[in-house]
Amino acid sequence: MTSAITATRLRKSFGGKAVLDGIDLEVGAGTTFSLLGPNGAGKTTTVQIMSTLVHADGGEVRVAGHDVARDPAAVRAAIGVTGQFSAVDNLLTGEENLLLMADLHHLGRAEGRRRAAALLGQFGLAESAAKTAATYSGGMRRRLDLAMTLIGEPRIIFLDEPTAGLDPRSRRMMWRTIRELVAGGVTIFLTTQQLDEADELADQIAVLDHGKVVAAGTPDELKRSIPGAHVRLRFAGTTGIEAAQRALGGAFRHDDPLTLEVPSDGGATAVRELLNRLGDTAADVGEVSVHTPDLDDVFFALTGHPTAETTPEMENAR
């Protein structure tokens, strides 16, 4: 796997409190990586360091092959950043916002207009291009904000809480856009407290708590890593379920409908071994389904509190 971003023993403190306490991260090129954690865990600080906005106290970060401390200009040339708060200028039209970004990227007038028109069409904003951003809905503003990030055609994009405050339809549209970007080879570094968002989008997830990475893996790996996963076997009659109970042992039975819940990590190998243990009784199984904890369960197990709970916000204690 080619790495787009790596962080090694990354450290940062504010006011004597460690926000990042020696974390290691690796983000594959052309993937979506999601950094999860409660408020104050260090997510935004991580993004700020990787995007050259804040200096680390220790460790090394490489973005697009460049060291962020020694070659910040090269890093900035390779990335785009969409923060928690929109960078859209309300007094300008959608097109003018994009052309302003084109000027900042030193694009020629014709090339700037070409890219602006293409992005307005891509993000469904062409009909509103001549309207001031103040008239845009929240979802339209976020799409315009992301379009402004893309005007320089970055290959790595940091999205810090990109769907915060959006309605469900706008969130889905943003998700579709993110998937399209990744399909085109763009690397997405996503921070979010919306765990369904991470589950939907992320190829890899790291959970940050009290300045440390407490778990990392694919969404499915994280969900299988905590207790509660099981395989559910459904039967048509009592003869089959009773035989299965004897064969398996330790399974929890439900009588309406006739099902057995068998503790398991839910992986393909475990399910195959389970059916092998049933022997001839496997023919009586009408349905097999795997049930795993969701990311909310993972988050609670790893951090000790649900995502809705807030903790002291050390990230902004500067």
Short mmCIF file of C-alpha atoms in Angstrom, two decimals:
data_model
loop_
_atom_site.label_atom_id
_atom_site.label_comp_id
_atom_site.label_asym_id
_atom_site.label_seq_id
_atom_site.Cartn_x
_atom_site.Cartn_y
_atom_site.Cartn_z
CA MET A 1 0.00 0.00 0.00
CA THR A 2 1.31 3.42 -0.94
CA SER A 3 1.02 5.84 1.96
CA ALA A 4 -0.42 9.30 1.41
CA ILE A 5 0.00 10.34 5.05
CA THR A 6 2.11 8.95 7.88
CA ALA A 7 2.49 10.17 11.44
CA THR A 8 5.10 8.72 13.79
CA ARG A 9 5.16 9.41 17.55
CA LEU A 10 3.28 12.66 17.01
CA ARG A 11 3.05 14.84 20.12
CA LYS A 12 1.37 18.16 20.94
CA SER A 13 0.51 19.88 24.21
CA PHE A 14 -1.44 23.01 25.08
CA GLY A 15 -1.18 24.65 28.48
CA GLY A 16 0.81 21.73 29.83
CA LYS A 17 -1.83 19.18 28.79
CA ALA A 18 -0.98 16.56 26.21
CA VAL A 19 -3.48 16.67 23.35
CA LEU A 20 -1.51 14.20 21.22
CA ASP A 21 0.65 11.78 23.16
CA GLY A 22 2.87 9.98 20.67
CA ILE A 23 0.35 8.78 18.09
CA ASP A 24 1.14 6.73 14.96
CA LEU A 25 -1.11 6.85 11.88
CA GLU A 26 -0.84 5.62 8.30
CA VAL A 27 -3.27 6.57 5.52
CA GLY A 28 -3.24 4.69 2.24
CA ALA A 29 -3.36 6.65 -1.01
CA GLY A 30 -6.76 6.71 -2.69
CA THR A 31 -8.64 5.68 0.46
CA THR A 32 -10.88 7.28 3.07
CA PHE A 33 -9.37 7.34 6.54
CA SER A 34 -11.54 8.39 9.46
CA LEU A 35 -10.24 9.67 12.78
CA LEU A 36 -12.83 9.28 15.54
CA GLY A 37 -12.81 10.52 19.09
CA PRO A 38 -14.76 12.53 21.66
CA ASN A 39 -14.46 16.30 21.88
CA GLY A 40 -10.99 17.21 23.10
CA ALA A 41 -9.44 13.94 21.92
CA GLY A 42 -7.12 15.75 19.50
CA LYS A 43 -8.80 15.23 16.11
CA THR A 44 -8.75 18.84 14.96
CA THR A 45 -5.24 19.34 16.28
CA THR A 46 -4.10 16.34 14.22
CA VAL A 47 -5.61 17.88 11.09
CA GLN A 48 -4.06 21.26 11.87
CA ILE A 49 -0.60 19.73 12.24
CA MET A 50 -0.90 17.65 9.07
CA SER A 51 -2.12 20.65 7.10
CA THR A 52 0.79 22.82 8.40
CA LEU A 53 -1.44 25.16 10.42
CA VAL A 54 0.09 24.15 13.78
CA HIS A 55 3.57 22.93 14.65
CA ALA A 56 3.97 19.62 16.46
CA ASP A 57 6.01 19.38 19.64
CA GLY A 58 7.57 16.11 18.55
CA GLY A 59 7.40 13.23 16.11
CA GLU A 60 7.32 13.22 12.34
CA VAL A 61 4.49 13.72 9.84
CA ARG A 62 4.80 13.15 6.12
CA VAL A 63 2.03 14.20 3.73
CA ALA A 64 2.27 13.36 0.03
CA GLY A 65 5.86 12.34 0.69
CA HIS A 66 6.83 15.70 2.22
CA ASP A 67 7.84 16.41 5.81
CA VAL A 68 5.35 18.95 7.19
CA ALA A 69 7.96 20.62 9.38
CA ARG A 70 10.77 20.87 6.80
CA ASP A 71 8.77 21.38 3.61
CA PRO A 72 5.39 22.92 4.49
CA ALA A 73 5.03 24.68 1.13
CA ALA A 74 5.15 21.36 -0.74
CA VAL A 75 2.56 19.91 1.64
CA ARG A 76 0.24 22.87 1.14
CA ALA A 77 0.56 22.51 -2.64
CA ALA A 78 -0.64 18.89 -2.43
CA ILE A 79 -3.60 19.21 -0.05
CA GLY A 80 -7.00 20.77 0.38
CA VAL A 81 -8.70 21.47 3.71
CA THR A 82 -12.38 21.86 4.52
CA GLY A 83 -12.79 22.77 8.17
CA GLN A 84 -15.68 22.64 10.61
CA PHE A 85 -16.63 26.20 9.71
CA SER A 86 -17.31 27.24 6.15
CA ALA A 87 -14.77 29.41 4.33
CA VAL A 88 -17.47 30.67 1.97
CA ASP A 89 -17.78 34.46 1.59
CA ASN A 90 -21.49 35.29 1.95
CA LEU A 91 -21.16 38.53 0.01
CA LEU A 92 -19.89 36.78 -3.13
CA THR A 93 -21.81 34.57 -5.52
CA GLY A 94 -21.03 30.87 -5.76
CA GLU A 95 -19.06 31.46 -8.95
CA GLU A 96 -17.18 34.40 -7.46
CA ASN A 97 -16.15 32.32 -4.45
CA LEU A 98 -14.67 29.72 -6.77
CA LEU A 99 -12.94 32.32 -8.96
CA LEU A 100 -11.43 33.89 -5.86
CA MET A 101 -9.93 30.51 -4.93
CA ALA A 102 -8.70 30.11 -8.51
CA ASP A 103 -6.88 33.44 -8.19
CA LEU A 104 -5.32 32.34 -4.91
CA HIS A 105 -4.03 29.23 -6.68
CA HIS A 106 -2.55 31.49 -9.40
CA LEU A 107 -4.63 29.93 -12.14
CA GLY A 108 -5.06 31.81 -15.40
CA ARG A 109 -8.40 33.52 -16.00
CA ALA A 110 -9.58 31.02 -18.61
CA GLU A 111 -8.46 27.99 -16.57
CA GLY A 112 -10.06 29.40 -13.42
CA ARG A 113 -13.38 29.88 -15.17
CA ARG A 114 -13.18 26.40 -16.67
CA ARG A 115 -12.58 24.76 -13.29
CA ALA A 116 -15.22 26.88 -11.57
CA ALA A 117 -17.85 25.94 -14.16
CA ALA A 118 -16.95 22.26 -13.93
CA LEU A 119 -17.16 22.25 -10.13
CA LEU A 120 -20.45 24.14 -10.08
CA GLY A 121 -21.89 21.47 -12.33
CA GLN A 122 -20.33 18.59 -10.39
CA PHE A 123 -21.78 19.84 -7.10
CA GLY A 124 -25.23 20.69 -8.44
CA LEU A 125 -24.71 24.43 -8.00
CA ALA A 126 -24.77 25.62 -11.62
CA GLU A 127 -28.29 27.08 -11.36
CA SER A 128 -27.29 29.03 -8.24
CA ALA A 129 -23.89 30.17 -9.51
CA ALA A 130 -24.97 33.81 -9.83
CA LYS A 131 -26.67 33.96 -6.43
CA THR A 132 -24.87 35.21 -3.33
CA ALA A 133 -23.76 32.51 -0.93
CA ALA A 134 -25.87 34.16 1.80
CA THR A 135 -28.94 32.77 0.02
CA TYR A 136 -27.61 29.18 -0.02
CA SER A 137 -28.93 26.43 2.24
CA GLY A 138 -26.57 24.73 4.68
CA GLY A 139 -26.06 21.81 2.33
CA MET A 140 -25.35 24.08 -0.63
CA ARG A 141 -22.80 26.04 1.42
CA ARG A 142 -20.98 22.88 2.43
CA ARG A 143 -20.90 21.67 -1.18
CA LEU A 144 -19.57 25.06 -2.29
CA ASP A 145 -16.98 24.94 0.50
CA LEU A 146 -15.76 21.55 -0.73
CA ALA A 147 -15.79 22.76 -4.34
CA MET A 148 -13.56 25.66 -3.28
CA THR A 149 -11.17 23.15 -1.74
CA LEU A 150 -11.07 21.23 -5.03
CA ILE A 151 -10.29 24.21 -7.27
CA GLY A 152 -6.57 23.48 -6.89
CA GLU A 153 -7.09 19.78 -7.71
CA PRO A 154 -5.52 18.42 -4.49
CA ARG A 155 -4.81 14.70 -4.23
CA ILE A 156 -5.21 14.69 -0.44
CA ILE A 157 -8.18 16.38 1.26
CA PHE A 158 -8.72 16.91 4.98
CA LEU A 159 -12.41 17.03 5.88
CA ASP A 160 -12.99 18.13 9.48
CA GLU A 161 -16.63 17.41 10.47
CA PRO A 162 -17.81 18.02 6.86
CA THR A 163 -21.49 17.22 7.45
CA ALA A 164 -21.97 18.87 10.84
CA GLY A 165 -25.40 20.51 10.94
CA LEU A 166 -26.58 19.16 7.59
CA ASP A 167 -29.98 17.57 7.03
CA PRO A 168 -30.07 13.86 6.06
CA ARG A 169 -30.47 14.54 2.33
CA SER A 170 -27.53 16.94 2.25
CA ARG A 171 -25.41 14.48 4.23
CA ARG A 172 -26.14 11.75 1.67
CA MET A 173 -25.17 14.07 -1.16
CA MET A 174 -21.89 14.87 0.57
CA TRP A 175 -21.22 11.16 1.09
CA ARG A 176 -21.76 10.52 -2.61
CA THR A 177 -19.32 13.30 -3.47
CA ILE A 178 -16.68 11.87 -1.13
CA ARG A 179 -17.05 8.41 -2.68
CA GLU A 180 -16.67 9.89 -6.17
CA LEU A 181 -13.50 11.71 -5.14
CA VAL A 182 -11.95 8.54 -3.72
CA ALA A 183 -12.96 6.58 -6.82
CA GLY A 184 -10.97 9.17 -8.77
CA GLY A 185 -7.85 8.51 -6.69
CA VAL A 186 -8.17 11.27 -4.08
CA THR A 187 -7.20 10.49 -0.49
CA ILE A 188 -9.68 11.64 2.16
CA PHE A 189 -8.73 12.22 5.81
CA LEU A 190 -12.06 12.52 7.61
CA THR A 191 -12.76 13.54 11.18
CA THR A 192 -16.31 13.07 12.39
CA GLN A 193 -18.45 12.30 15.42
CA GLN A 194 -21.15 10.85 13.15
CA LEU A 195 -20.30 7.16 13.49
CA ASP A 196 -22.66 6.06 10.74
CA GLU A 197 -20.70 8.41 8.47
CA ALA A 198 -17.42 6.70 9.31
CA ASP A 199 -19.05 3.29 8.88
CA GLU A 200 -20.38 4.26 5.45
CA LEU A 201 -17.25 5.94 4.09
CA ALA A 202 -14.07 4.82 5.81
CA ASP A 203 -11.71 2.15 4.56
CA GLN A 204 -9.74 2.48 7.79
CA ILE A 205 -10.63 4.02 11.16
CA ALA A 206 -8.52 5.09 14.12
CA VAL A 207 -10.10 5.93 17.48
CA LEU A 208 -8.36 8.68 19.41
CA ASP A 209 -8.93 9.17 23.14
CA HIS A 210 -6.95 11.24 25.64
CA GLY A 211 -4.28 11.88 23.03
CA LYS A 212 -3.66 8.22 22.17
CA VAL A 213 -4.84 5.89 19.41
CA VAL A 214 -6.81 3.28 21.34
CA ALA A 215 -7.84 1.17 18.32
CA ALA A 216 -7.39 1.05 14.56
CA GLY A 217 -8.71 -1.11 11.74
CA THR A 218 -11.50 -1.43 9.23
CA PRO A 219 -15.04 -0.72 10.47
CA ASP A 220 -15.82 -4.44 10.48
CA GLU A 221 -12.63 -5.29 12.35
CA LEU A 222 -13.42 -2.75 15.05
CA LYS A 223 -16.99 -3.99 15.41
CA ARG A 224 -15.81 -7.58 15.75
CA SER A 225 -13.20 -6.60 18.34
CA ILE A 226 -15.66 -6.08 21.21
CA PRO A 227 -18.02 -8.57 22.89
CA GLY A 228 -21.56 -8.94 21.64
CA ALA A 229 -21.03 -10.33 18.15
CA HIS A 230 -23.02 -13.45 17.38
CA VAL A 231 -24.33 -15.65 14.60
CA ARG A 232 -28.09 -16.12 14.50
CA LEU A 233 -29.46 -19.40 13.19
CA ARG A 234 -33.13 -19.60 12.29
CA PHE A 235 -35.05 -22.91 12.25
CA ALA A 236 -38.41 -24.00 10.90
CA GLY A 237 -39.14 -26.58 13.59
CA THR A 238 -38.27 -27.61 17.14
CA THR A 239 -36.51 -30.83 16.16
CA GLY A 240 -33.78 -28.96 14.29
CA ILE A 241 -33.23 -26.31 16.91
CA GLU A 242 -33.02 -28.86 19.74
CA ALA A 243 -30.45 -30.90 17.86
CA ALA A 244 -28.46 -27.74 17.16
CA GLN A 245 -28.56 -26.78 20.84
CA ARG A 246 -27.07 -30.13 21.78
CA ALA A 247 -24.38 -29.85 19.10
CA LEU A 248 -23.32 -26.33 19.92
CA GLY A 249 -23.82 -25.78 23.63
CA GLY A 250 -23.85 -22.28 25.09
CA ALA A 251 -26.23 -20.94 22.45
CA PHE A 252 -29.10 -18.67 23.49
CA ARG A 253 -32.51 -19.81 22.27
CA HIS A 254 -35.49 -17.70 21.18
CA ASP A 255 -38.83 -19.40 20.58
CA ASP A 256 -40.53 -16.66 18.55
CA PRO A 257 -39.13 -16.96 16.00
CA LEU A 258 -37.16 -20.19 16.51
CA THR A 259 -33.57 -18.97 16.58
CA LEU A 260 -30.28 -19.69 18.25
CA GLU A 261 -27.74 -16.96 19.00
CA VAL A 262 -24.18 -18.30 19.07
CA PRO A 263 -21.36 -16.04 20.31
CA SER A 264 -18.91 -15.54 17.44
CA ASP A 265 -16.73 -12.86 15.87
CA GLY A 266 -18.92 -13.19 12.77
CA GLY A 267 -16.03 -13.72 10.38
CA ALA A 268 -16.37 -16.05 7.39
CA THR A 269 -14.05 -18.65 8.92
CA ALA A 270 -15.98 -18.67 12.21
CA VAL A 271 -19.33 -19.07 10.45
CA ARG A 272 -18.02 -21.94 8.34
CA GLU A 273 -16.64 -23.70 11.43
CA LEU A 274 -19.96 -23.19 13.21
CA LEU A 275 -21.92 -24.85 10.40
CA ASN A 276 -19.40 -27.69 10.31
CA ARG A 277 -20.02 -28.29 14.01
CA LEU A 278 -23.72 -28.73 13.27
CA GLY A 279 -23.05 -31.62 10.91
CA ASP A 280 -26.26 -33.03 9.44
CA THR A 281 -28.30 -30.64 11.57
CA ALA A 282 -27.08 -27.78 9.34
CA ALA A 283 -29.68 -28.88 6.80
CA ASP A 284 -32.40 -27.74 9.26
CA VAL A 285 -31.06 -24.17 9.36
CA GLY A 286 -33.32 -21.97 7.29
CA GLU A 287 -31.37 -18.74 7.66
CA VAL A 288 -27.95 -17.65 8.90
CA SER A 289 -27.21 -14.03 9.81
CA VAL A 290 -24.28 -12.31 11.44
CA HIS A 291 -24.89 -9.62 14.05
CA THR A 292 -22.04 -7.43 15.27
CA PRO A 293 -21.91 -4.39 17.55
CA ASP A 294 -22.13 -1.08 15.70
CA LEU A 295 -19.54 1.69 15.90
CA ASP A 296 -21.47 3.35 18.71
CA ASP A 297 -20.85 0.22 20.79
CA VAL A 298 -17.19 0.25 19.77
CA PHE A 299 -16.83 3.92 20.65
CA PHE A 300 -18.40 3.43 24.08
CA ALA A 301 -16.28 0.37 24.81
CA LEU A 302 -13.05 2.11 23.85
CA THR A 303 -13.57 5.59 25.27
CA GLY A 304 -15.93 4.89 28.16
CA HIS A 305 -18.67 7.26 27.01
CA PRO A 306 -21.01 7.72 24.04
CA THR A 307 -20.30 10.19 21.25
CA ALA A 308 -22.95 12.58 22.54
CA GLU A 309 -20.97 13.24 25.71
CA THR A 310 -18.55 16.14 25.61
CA THR A 311 -15.27 16.44 27.43
CA PRO A 312 -13.13 19.50 28.14
CA GLU A 313 -12.06 20.90 24.79
CA MET A 314 -8.32 20.93 25.03
CA GLU A 315 -7.90 21.32 21.29
CA ASN A 316 -8.73 25.02 21.49
CA ALA A 317 -6.86 25.75 24.72
CA ARG A 318 -4.16 27.62 22.89
#
